[in-house]
XYZ file of C-alpha atoms in Angstrom:
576
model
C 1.298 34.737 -4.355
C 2.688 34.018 -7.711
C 0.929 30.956 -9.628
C 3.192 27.829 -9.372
C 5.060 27.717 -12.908
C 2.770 30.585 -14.347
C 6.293 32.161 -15.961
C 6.613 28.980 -17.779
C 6.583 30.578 -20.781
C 5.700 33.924 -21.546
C 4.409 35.133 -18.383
C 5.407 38.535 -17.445
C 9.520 38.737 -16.656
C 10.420 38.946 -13.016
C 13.057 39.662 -10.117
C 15.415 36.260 -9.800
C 16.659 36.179 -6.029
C 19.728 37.211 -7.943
C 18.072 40.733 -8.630
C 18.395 39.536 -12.332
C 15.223 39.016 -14.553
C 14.254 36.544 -16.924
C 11.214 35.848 -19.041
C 9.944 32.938 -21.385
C 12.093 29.869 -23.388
C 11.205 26.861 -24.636
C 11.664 23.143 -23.553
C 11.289 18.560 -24.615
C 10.187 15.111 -23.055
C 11.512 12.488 -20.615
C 11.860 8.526 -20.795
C 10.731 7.439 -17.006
C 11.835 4.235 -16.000
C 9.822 1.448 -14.530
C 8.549 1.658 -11.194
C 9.690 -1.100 -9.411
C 9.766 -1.554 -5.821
C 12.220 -2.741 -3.568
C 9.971 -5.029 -1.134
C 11.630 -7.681 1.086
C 9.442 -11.314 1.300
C 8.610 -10.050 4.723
C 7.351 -7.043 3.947
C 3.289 -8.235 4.910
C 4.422 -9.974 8.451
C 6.537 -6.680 9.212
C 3.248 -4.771 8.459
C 1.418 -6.942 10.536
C 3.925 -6.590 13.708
C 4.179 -2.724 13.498
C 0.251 -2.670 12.970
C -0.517 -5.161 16.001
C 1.689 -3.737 18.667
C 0.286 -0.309 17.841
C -3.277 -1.304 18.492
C -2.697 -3.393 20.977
C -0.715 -0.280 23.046
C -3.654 1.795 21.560
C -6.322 -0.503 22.709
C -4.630 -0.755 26.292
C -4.839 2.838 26.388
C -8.173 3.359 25.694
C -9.347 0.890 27.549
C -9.286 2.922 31.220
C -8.940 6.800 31.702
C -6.851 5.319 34.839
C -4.443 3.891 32.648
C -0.944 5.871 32.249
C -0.422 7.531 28.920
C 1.901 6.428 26.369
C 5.254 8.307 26.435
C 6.218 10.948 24.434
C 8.725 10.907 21.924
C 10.047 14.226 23.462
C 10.349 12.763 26.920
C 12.982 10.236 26.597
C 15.308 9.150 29.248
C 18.887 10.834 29.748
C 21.293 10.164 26.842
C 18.636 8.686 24.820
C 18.035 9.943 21.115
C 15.185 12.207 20.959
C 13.119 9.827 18.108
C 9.895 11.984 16.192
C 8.040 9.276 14.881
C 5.246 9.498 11.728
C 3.005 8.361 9.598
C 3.335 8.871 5.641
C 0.651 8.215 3.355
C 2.417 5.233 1.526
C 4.975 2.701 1.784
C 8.581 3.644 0.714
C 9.131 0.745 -2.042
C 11.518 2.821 -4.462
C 14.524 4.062 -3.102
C 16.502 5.153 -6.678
C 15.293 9.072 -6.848
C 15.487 9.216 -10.695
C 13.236 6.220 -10.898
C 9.607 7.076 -10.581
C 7.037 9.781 -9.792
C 5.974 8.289 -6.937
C 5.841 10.734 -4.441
C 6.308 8.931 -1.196
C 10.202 8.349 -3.023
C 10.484 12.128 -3.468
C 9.607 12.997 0.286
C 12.143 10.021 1.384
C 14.867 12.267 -1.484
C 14.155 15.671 0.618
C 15.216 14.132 3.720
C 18.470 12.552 2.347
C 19.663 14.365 -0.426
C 20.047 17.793 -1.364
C 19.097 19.471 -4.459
C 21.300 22.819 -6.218
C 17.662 25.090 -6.083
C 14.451 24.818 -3.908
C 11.462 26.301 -4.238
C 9.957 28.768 -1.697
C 6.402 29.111 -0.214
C 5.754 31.500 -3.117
C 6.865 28.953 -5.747
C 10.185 31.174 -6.411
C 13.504 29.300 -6.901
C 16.158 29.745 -4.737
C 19.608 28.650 -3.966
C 20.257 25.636 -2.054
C 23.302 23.738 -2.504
C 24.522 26.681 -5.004
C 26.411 29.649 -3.140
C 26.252 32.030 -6.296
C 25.758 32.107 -10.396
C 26.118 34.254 -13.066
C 24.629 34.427 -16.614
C 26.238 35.406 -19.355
C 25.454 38.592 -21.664
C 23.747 36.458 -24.109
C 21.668 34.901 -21.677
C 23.340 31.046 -23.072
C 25.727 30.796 -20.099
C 25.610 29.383 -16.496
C 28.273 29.219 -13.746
C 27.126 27.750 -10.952
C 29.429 27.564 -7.680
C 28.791 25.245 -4.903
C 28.526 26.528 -1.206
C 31.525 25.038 1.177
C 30.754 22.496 3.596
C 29.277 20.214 1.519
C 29.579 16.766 2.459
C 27.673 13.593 1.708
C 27.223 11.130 4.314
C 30.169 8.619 3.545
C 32.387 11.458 4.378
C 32.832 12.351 0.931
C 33.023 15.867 0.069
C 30.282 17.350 -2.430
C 32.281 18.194 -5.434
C 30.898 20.058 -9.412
C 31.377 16.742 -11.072
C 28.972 14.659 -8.500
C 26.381 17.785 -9.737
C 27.178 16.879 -13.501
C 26.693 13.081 -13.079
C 23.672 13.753 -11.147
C 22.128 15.788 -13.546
C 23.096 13.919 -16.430
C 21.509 10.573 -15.466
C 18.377 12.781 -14.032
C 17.375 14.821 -16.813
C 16.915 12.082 -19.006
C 14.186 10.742 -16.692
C 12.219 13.863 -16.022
C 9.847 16.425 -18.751
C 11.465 19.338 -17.481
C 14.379 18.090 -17.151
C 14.582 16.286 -20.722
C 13.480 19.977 -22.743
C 16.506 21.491 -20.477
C 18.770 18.578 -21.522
C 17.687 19.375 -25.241
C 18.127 23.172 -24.792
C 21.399 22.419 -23.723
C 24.981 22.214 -25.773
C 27.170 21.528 -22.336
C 27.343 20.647 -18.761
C 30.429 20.277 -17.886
C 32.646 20.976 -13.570
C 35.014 23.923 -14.277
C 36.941 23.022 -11.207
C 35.563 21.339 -7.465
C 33.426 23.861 -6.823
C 31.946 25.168 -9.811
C 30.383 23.836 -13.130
C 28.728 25.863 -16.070
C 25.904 24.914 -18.207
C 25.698 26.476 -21.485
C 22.934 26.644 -23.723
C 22.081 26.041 -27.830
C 19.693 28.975 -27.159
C 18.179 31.252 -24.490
C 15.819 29.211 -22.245
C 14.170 30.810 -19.242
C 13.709 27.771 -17.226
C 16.685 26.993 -16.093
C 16.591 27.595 -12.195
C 12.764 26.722 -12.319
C 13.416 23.226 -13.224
C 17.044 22.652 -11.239
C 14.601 23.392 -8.270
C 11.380 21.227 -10.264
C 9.652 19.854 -6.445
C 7.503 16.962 -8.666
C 9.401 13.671 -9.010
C 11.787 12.517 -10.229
C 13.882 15.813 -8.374
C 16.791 16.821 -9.330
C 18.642 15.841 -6.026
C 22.309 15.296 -6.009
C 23.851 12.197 -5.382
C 27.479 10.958 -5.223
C 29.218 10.359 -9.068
C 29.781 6.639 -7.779
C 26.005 6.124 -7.319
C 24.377 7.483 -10.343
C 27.615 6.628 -13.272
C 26.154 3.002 -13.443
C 23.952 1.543 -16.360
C 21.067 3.405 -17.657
C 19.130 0.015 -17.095
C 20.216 -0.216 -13.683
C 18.439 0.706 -10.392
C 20.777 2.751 -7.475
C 19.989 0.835 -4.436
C 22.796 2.789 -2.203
C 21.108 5.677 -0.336
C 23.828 8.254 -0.131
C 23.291 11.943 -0.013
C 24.359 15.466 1.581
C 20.917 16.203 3.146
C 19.746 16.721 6.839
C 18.882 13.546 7.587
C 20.860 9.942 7.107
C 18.947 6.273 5.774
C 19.973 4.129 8.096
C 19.508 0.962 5.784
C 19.965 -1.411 8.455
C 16.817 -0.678 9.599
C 15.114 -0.142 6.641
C 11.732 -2.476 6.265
C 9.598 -1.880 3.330
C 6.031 -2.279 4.821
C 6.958 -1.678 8.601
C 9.133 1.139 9.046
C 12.007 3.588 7.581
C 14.493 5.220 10.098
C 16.724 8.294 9.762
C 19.548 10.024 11.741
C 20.104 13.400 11.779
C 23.525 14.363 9.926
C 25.669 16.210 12.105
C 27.769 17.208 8.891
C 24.828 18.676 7.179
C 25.864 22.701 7.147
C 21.887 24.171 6.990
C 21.882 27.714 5.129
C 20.943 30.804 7.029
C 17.584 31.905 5.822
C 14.805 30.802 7.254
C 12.759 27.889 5.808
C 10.617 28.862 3.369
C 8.522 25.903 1.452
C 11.058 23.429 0.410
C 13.766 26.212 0.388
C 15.925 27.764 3.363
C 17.774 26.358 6.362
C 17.308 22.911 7.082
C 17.800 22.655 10.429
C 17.149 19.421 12.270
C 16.072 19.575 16.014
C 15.680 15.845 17.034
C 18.176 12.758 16.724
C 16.025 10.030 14.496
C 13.320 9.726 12.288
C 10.586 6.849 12.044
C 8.447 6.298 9.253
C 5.883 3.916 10.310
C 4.706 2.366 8.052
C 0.446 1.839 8.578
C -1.812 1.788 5.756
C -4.935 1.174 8.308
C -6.080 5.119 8.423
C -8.062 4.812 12.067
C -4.857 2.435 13.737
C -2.573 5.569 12.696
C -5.309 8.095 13.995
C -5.262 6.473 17.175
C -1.858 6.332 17.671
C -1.186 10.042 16.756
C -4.024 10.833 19.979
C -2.124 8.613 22.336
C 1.099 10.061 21.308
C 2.816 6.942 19.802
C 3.422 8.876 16.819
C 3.704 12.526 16.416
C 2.841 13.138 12.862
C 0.440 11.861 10.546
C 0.719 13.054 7.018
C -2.514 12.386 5.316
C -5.931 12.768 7.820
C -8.915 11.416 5.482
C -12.193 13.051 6.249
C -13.957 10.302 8.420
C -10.332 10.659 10.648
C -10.518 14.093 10.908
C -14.011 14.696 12.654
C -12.097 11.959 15.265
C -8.875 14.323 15.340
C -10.706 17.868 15.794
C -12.016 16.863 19.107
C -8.781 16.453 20.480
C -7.330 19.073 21.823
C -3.759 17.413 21.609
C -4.352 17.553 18.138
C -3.305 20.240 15.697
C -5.274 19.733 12.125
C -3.233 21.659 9.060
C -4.538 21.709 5.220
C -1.616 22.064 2.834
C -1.322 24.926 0.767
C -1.063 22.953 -2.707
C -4.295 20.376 -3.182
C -4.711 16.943 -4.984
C -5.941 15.914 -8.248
C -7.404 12.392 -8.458
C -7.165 11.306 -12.660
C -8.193 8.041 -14.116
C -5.369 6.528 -16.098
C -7.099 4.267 -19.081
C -4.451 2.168 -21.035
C -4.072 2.628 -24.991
C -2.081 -0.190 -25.766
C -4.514 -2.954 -24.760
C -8.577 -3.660 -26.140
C -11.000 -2.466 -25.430
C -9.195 0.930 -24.794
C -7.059 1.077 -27.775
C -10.258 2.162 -29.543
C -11.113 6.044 -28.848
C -15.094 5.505 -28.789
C -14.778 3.219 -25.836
C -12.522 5.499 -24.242
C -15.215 8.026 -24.428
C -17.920 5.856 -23.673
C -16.180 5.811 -19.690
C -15.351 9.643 -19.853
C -19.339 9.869 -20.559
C -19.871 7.505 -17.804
C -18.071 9.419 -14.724
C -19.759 11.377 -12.393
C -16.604 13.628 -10.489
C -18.887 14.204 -7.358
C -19.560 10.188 -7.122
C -15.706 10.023 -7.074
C -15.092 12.892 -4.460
C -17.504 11.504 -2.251
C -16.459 7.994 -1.997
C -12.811 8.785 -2.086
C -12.576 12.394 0.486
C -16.434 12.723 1.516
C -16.280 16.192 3.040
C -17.697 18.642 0.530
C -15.899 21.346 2.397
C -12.200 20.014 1.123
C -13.637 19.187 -2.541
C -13.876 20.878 -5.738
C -15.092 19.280 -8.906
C -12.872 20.076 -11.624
C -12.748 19.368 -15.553
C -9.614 21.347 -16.191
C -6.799 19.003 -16.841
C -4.394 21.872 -15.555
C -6.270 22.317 -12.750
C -8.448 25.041 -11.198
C -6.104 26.617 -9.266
C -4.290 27.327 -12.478
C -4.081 30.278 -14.682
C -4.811 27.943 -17.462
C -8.161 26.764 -15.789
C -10.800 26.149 -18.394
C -13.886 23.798 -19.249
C -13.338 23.325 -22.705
C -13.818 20.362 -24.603
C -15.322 18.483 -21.562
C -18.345 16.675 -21.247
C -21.506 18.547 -19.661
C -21.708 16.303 -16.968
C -22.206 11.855 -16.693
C -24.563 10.724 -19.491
C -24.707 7.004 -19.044
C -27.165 7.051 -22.080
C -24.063 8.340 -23.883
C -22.028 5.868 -22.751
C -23.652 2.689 -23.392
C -24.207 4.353 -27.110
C -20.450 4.801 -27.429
C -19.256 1.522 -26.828
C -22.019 0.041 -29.269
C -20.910 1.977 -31.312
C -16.958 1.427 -30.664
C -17.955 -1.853 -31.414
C -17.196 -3.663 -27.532
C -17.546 -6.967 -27.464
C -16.893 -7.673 -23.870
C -13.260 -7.762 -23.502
C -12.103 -7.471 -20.129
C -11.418 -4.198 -18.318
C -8.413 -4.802 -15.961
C -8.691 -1.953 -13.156
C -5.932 -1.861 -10.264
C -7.055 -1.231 -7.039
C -4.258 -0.107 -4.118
C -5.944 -1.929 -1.475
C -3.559 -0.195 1.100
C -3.400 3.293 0.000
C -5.807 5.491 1.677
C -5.563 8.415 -0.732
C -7.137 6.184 -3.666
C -8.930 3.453 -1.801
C -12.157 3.863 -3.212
C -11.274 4.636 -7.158
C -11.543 1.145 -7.803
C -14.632 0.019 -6.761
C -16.796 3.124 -7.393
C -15.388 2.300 -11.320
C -16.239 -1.419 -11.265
C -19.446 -0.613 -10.385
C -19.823 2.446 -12.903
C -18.317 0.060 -15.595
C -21.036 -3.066 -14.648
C -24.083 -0.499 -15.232
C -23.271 0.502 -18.708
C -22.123 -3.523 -19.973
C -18.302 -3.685 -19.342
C -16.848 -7.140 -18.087
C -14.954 -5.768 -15.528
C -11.988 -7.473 -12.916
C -10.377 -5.763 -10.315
C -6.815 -6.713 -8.964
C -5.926 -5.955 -5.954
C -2.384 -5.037 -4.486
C -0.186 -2.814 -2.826
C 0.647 0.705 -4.082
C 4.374 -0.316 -4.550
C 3.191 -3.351 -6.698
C 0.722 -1.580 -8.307
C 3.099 1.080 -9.481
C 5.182 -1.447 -10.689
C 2.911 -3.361 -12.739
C 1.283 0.252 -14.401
C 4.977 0.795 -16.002
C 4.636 -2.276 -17.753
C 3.194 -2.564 -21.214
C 1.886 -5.690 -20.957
C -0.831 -7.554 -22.931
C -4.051 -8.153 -21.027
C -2.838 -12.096 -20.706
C 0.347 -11.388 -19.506
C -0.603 -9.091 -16.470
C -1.078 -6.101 -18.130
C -4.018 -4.039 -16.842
C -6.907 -1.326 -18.309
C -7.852 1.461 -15.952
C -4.805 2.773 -12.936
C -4.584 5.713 -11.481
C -2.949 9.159 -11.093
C -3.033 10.900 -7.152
C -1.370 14.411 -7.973
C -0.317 17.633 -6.453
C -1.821 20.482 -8.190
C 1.923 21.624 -8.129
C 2.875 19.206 -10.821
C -0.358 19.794 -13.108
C -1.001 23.494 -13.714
C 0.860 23.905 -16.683
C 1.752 21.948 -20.237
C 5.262 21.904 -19.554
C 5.176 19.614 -16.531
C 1.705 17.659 -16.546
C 2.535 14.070 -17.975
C -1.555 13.588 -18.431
C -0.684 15.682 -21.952
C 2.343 13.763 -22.562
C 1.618 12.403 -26.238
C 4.449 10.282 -26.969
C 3.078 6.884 -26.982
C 5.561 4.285 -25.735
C 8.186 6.538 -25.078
C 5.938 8.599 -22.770
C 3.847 8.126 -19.313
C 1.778 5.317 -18.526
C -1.676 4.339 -20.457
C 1.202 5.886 -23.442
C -1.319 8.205 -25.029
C 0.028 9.080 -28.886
C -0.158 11.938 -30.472
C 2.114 13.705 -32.701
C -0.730 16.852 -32.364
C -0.414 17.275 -28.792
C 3.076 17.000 -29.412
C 3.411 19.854 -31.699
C 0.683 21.688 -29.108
C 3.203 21.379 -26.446
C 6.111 22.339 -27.949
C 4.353 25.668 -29.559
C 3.050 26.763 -25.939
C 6.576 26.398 -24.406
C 7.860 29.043 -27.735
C 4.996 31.362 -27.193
C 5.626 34.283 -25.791
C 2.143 36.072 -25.713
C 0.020 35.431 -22.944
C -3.140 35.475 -24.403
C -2.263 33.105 -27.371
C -0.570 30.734 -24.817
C -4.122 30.095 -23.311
C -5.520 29.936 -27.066
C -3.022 26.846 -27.314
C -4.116 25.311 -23.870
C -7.709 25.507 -24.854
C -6.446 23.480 -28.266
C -4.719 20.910 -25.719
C -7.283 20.270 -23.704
C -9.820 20.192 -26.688
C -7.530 17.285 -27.934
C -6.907 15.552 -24.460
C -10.581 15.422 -24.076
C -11.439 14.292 -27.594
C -8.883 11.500 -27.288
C -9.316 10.747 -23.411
C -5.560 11.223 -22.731
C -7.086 10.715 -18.731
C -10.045 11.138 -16.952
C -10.159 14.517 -14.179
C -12.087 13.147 -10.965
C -12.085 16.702 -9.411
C -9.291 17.785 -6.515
C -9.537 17.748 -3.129
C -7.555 19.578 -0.144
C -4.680 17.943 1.937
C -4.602 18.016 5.334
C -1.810 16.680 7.797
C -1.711 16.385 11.818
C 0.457 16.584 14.525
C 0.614 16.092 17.742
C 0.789 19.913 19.831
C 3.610 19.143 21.335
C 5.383 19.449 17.528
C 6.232 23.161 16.693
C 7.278 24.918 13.522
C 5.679 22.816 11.213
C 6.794 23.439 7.177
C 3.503 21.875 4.914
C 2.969 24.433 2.149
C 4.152 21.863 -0.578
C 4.809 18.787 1.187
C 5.195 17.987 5.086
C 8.980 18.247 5.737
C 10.947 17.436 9.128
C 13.616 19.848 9.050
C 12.989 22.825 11.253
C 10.300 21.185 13.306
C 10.441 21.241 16.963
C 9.401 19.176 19.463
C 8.534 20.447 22.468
């Protein structure tokens, strides 16, 4: 299997689907908006309604083996819509695609838009909404021509200059997409069908990063939608994907519904990670939306919902002892990072910074948050051991709370307050919080934690706000390996203070770093210049590395086909 983004730069050329090869270019930043959600004032009596008349139908269930089962989703009356009905692992706040990383808003963007290149199990690019391209001689030229068929779901059709406007307002929101935008001299349709892309200079990651799978995605979305102010948040959910929003249903905190589009036109191969034909095989979609990990367990055994997305450990010794039950780790794991915020005391000072890198203990972290040493791996490298760019260097030994205390007397703390976020209802990152309040307390730090939901907590991490005025201290990153293993994509290297990712790091070094690994060609001096990066990001604490941990999903056996590699999609699934 080929290393996700391992040809970033320099790797070893190699066969594009085209039969074409290409080897190693270079590449700049992106400005991400604010995450803001989109949550109606009902949003926590919602929760409570979907969350009530689940348990109370789960409840009834279990109360009697001589009680009827619940229904199946499948085996729906004559003429009804055959409804597949799931749990994700957070609630959909953000619906503008270009507007966050958050990756519960990418998973809602797979189902509803379409993107020009996907990414295969193997981590290979290939054509999705594009029928055919061709590169120029020079290797600075890209025409690009749209497959037919393409329609979004207001009946328009999918035209070059929807493509353009897409990718214009995209790229500058995304780190790949902002060193292609730089790379590039023009984007401009050629006619309906076709546009062309020409570069200042050769760059080899062209394809890679139109088919980037990490938000913000480069998914296509009508000109109307996305040719509004920079400032401005789409709230219109129109694409050319599989699946429909149905917005009058829509409920942030209790559910998100979907149609299959009967004018989606699915490719012909076969699907293949997040590439291939997407062919839907049931009428509707339901998100529900349940942040209580054992109500959604039960539910998925009683066949009220047929997918869960996210099984946490203590759910998953419940799940394998039902044989209803099919258990299924995803090929790409998690990294858990601790996010500490530069811009506010006491963590605008780099000795108390290092006093709480010195504090952590990664297996303290993995147990409270996962707690099954089988699906956790301890992990100081801040590009991830699964990585070809996997090292130790520059990171501490191990926790020396010793160490810490001496750090912040000498960083001079004087008991400001540490301001750590805690997403009360996400299950992934549950447990962050309070293992660091209590980590903090031992070696002297005045510590508050505020809790909220993820949406709001998202929200208020964008913001660089004093301490007074709501900012916060310590927040959290819950990655795919996918979007960490190399310098190019992993915004926990991103050194361009307020311009860059939250807890806006600075450094014009890591800077210069970044952009001499994305011209180097040479393998072996490539890893010289990670070892240099992560020297720096440790030195500095650009984050904290808590150590990965595997990702499993369920279904119900009744659902066939199942696509998880990446992510858990719902195209091709069947249910049986």
């Amino acid at each position: 299997m080929a290393w996700p983004w391992a040809w970033a730069a320099g790797w070893p050329a190699r066969a594009l689907p085209s039969g074409r090869t290409r080897g190693a270019a270079s590449r700049p930043d992106c400005d991400c908006l604010p995450e803001r959600p989109n949550i109606p004032e009902n949003r926590t009596m919602t929760l409570l309604s979907t969350r009530r008349g689940i348990m109370q139908t789960t409840l009834a269930g279990m109360a009697t083996a001589a009680v009827a089962p619940l229904p199946r989703a499948q085996a729906q009356g004559t003429g009804q819509k055959r409804t597949l009905k799931a749990v994700m692992h957070a609630t959909l706040g953000v619906l503008d695609p270009y507007a966050t990383t958050a990756y519960i808003t990418r998973n809602h963007g797979y189902l509803v838009y379409d993107t020009l290149f996907a990414m295969d199990d193997q981590m290979r690019p290939q054509p999705q909404m594009v029928r055919d391209w061709t590169l120029s001689d020079d290797k600075l030229t890209y025409t690009f021509r749209l497959r037919p068929g393409l329609v979004f779901h207001d009946g328009a059709p999918v035209t070059a200059a929807d493509c353009v406007a897409s990718l214009t307002r995209w790229w500058k929101r995304d780190l790949m997409g902002t060193r292609l935008m730089n790379a590039t001299q023009t984007l401009e349709a050629v006619d309906a069908q076709s546009f062309r892309l020409v570069l200042k200079h050769p760059y080899g990651l062209v394809l890679e990063t139109l088919g980037k799978p990490g938000g913000p995605v480069p998914f296509i979305l009508p000109a109307r939608l996305v040719q509004i102010p920079e400032d401005q948040r789409i709230t219109e959910v129109v694409g050319s994907g599989p699946f429909r929003f149905i917005a009058g249903e829509y409920r942030s905190g209790d559910r998100v519904v979907y149609e299959k589009f009967e004018g989606y036109v699915p490719r012909q191969e076969p699907a293949s990670g997040l590439a291939g034909g997407k062919v839907v095989h049931f009428d509707r979609l339901e998100w529900l939306e349940i942040s209580d990990v054992q109500t959604a367990a039960s539910a998925l055994q009683t066949g009220e919902i047929q997918v869960m997305e996210n099984v946490s450990a203590e759910m998953m010794e419940l799940l394998k002892r039902d044989r209803r039950v099919v258990l299924r780790p995803r090929g790409i794991g998690n990294s858990l990072l601790m996010r500490l915020n530069w811009l506010n005391a006491p963590f605008d000072n780099k000795l108390v910074r290092q006093a709480v890198l010195n504090a952590v203990s990664q297996p303290d972290y993995l147990a409270a948050q996962v707690g099954d040493d089988s699906l956790t791996q301890p992990c100081k490298a801040f590009f991830t051991c699964a990585s070809p760019y996997a090292t130790d260097v520059g990171a501490p030994a191990g926790q020396n709370l010793d160490r810490a205390r001496q750090l912040l007397k000498e960083g001079g703390y004087n008991g400001e307050k540490v301001v750590i976020l805690h997403p009360a209802d996400l299950a992934s990152g549950s447990a962050l919080a309070p293992v660091t309040e209590q980590l903090l307390k031992s070696i002297g730090m005045n510590v508050q934690v505020d809790s909220m939901d993820w949406n709001s907590l998202l929200a208020r991490r964008a913001r660089p706000a004093p301490i007074a005025e709501g900012g916060w201290s310590i927040a959290w990153g819950i990655w795919s390996d996918l979007d960490l293993m190399s310098p190019i994509i992993n915004l926990n290297v991103d050194g361009r203070g307020r311009r860059g990712y939250v807890g806006w790091a600075e450094s014009a070094e890591m800077e210069k770093l970044r952009d001499a690994f994305a011209l180097e060609p040479d393998q072996g001096k490539q890893m010289q210049l990670v070892e240099q990066m992560q020297r720096l990001a440790y030195d500095d604490v650009f984050a904290i590395p808590l150590g990965s941990y595997k990702v499993v999903s369920a279904h119900r056996d009744s659902v066939k086909d199942v696509v998880a590699h990446q992510l858990i999609v719902f195209w091709n699934m069947k249910m049986t």
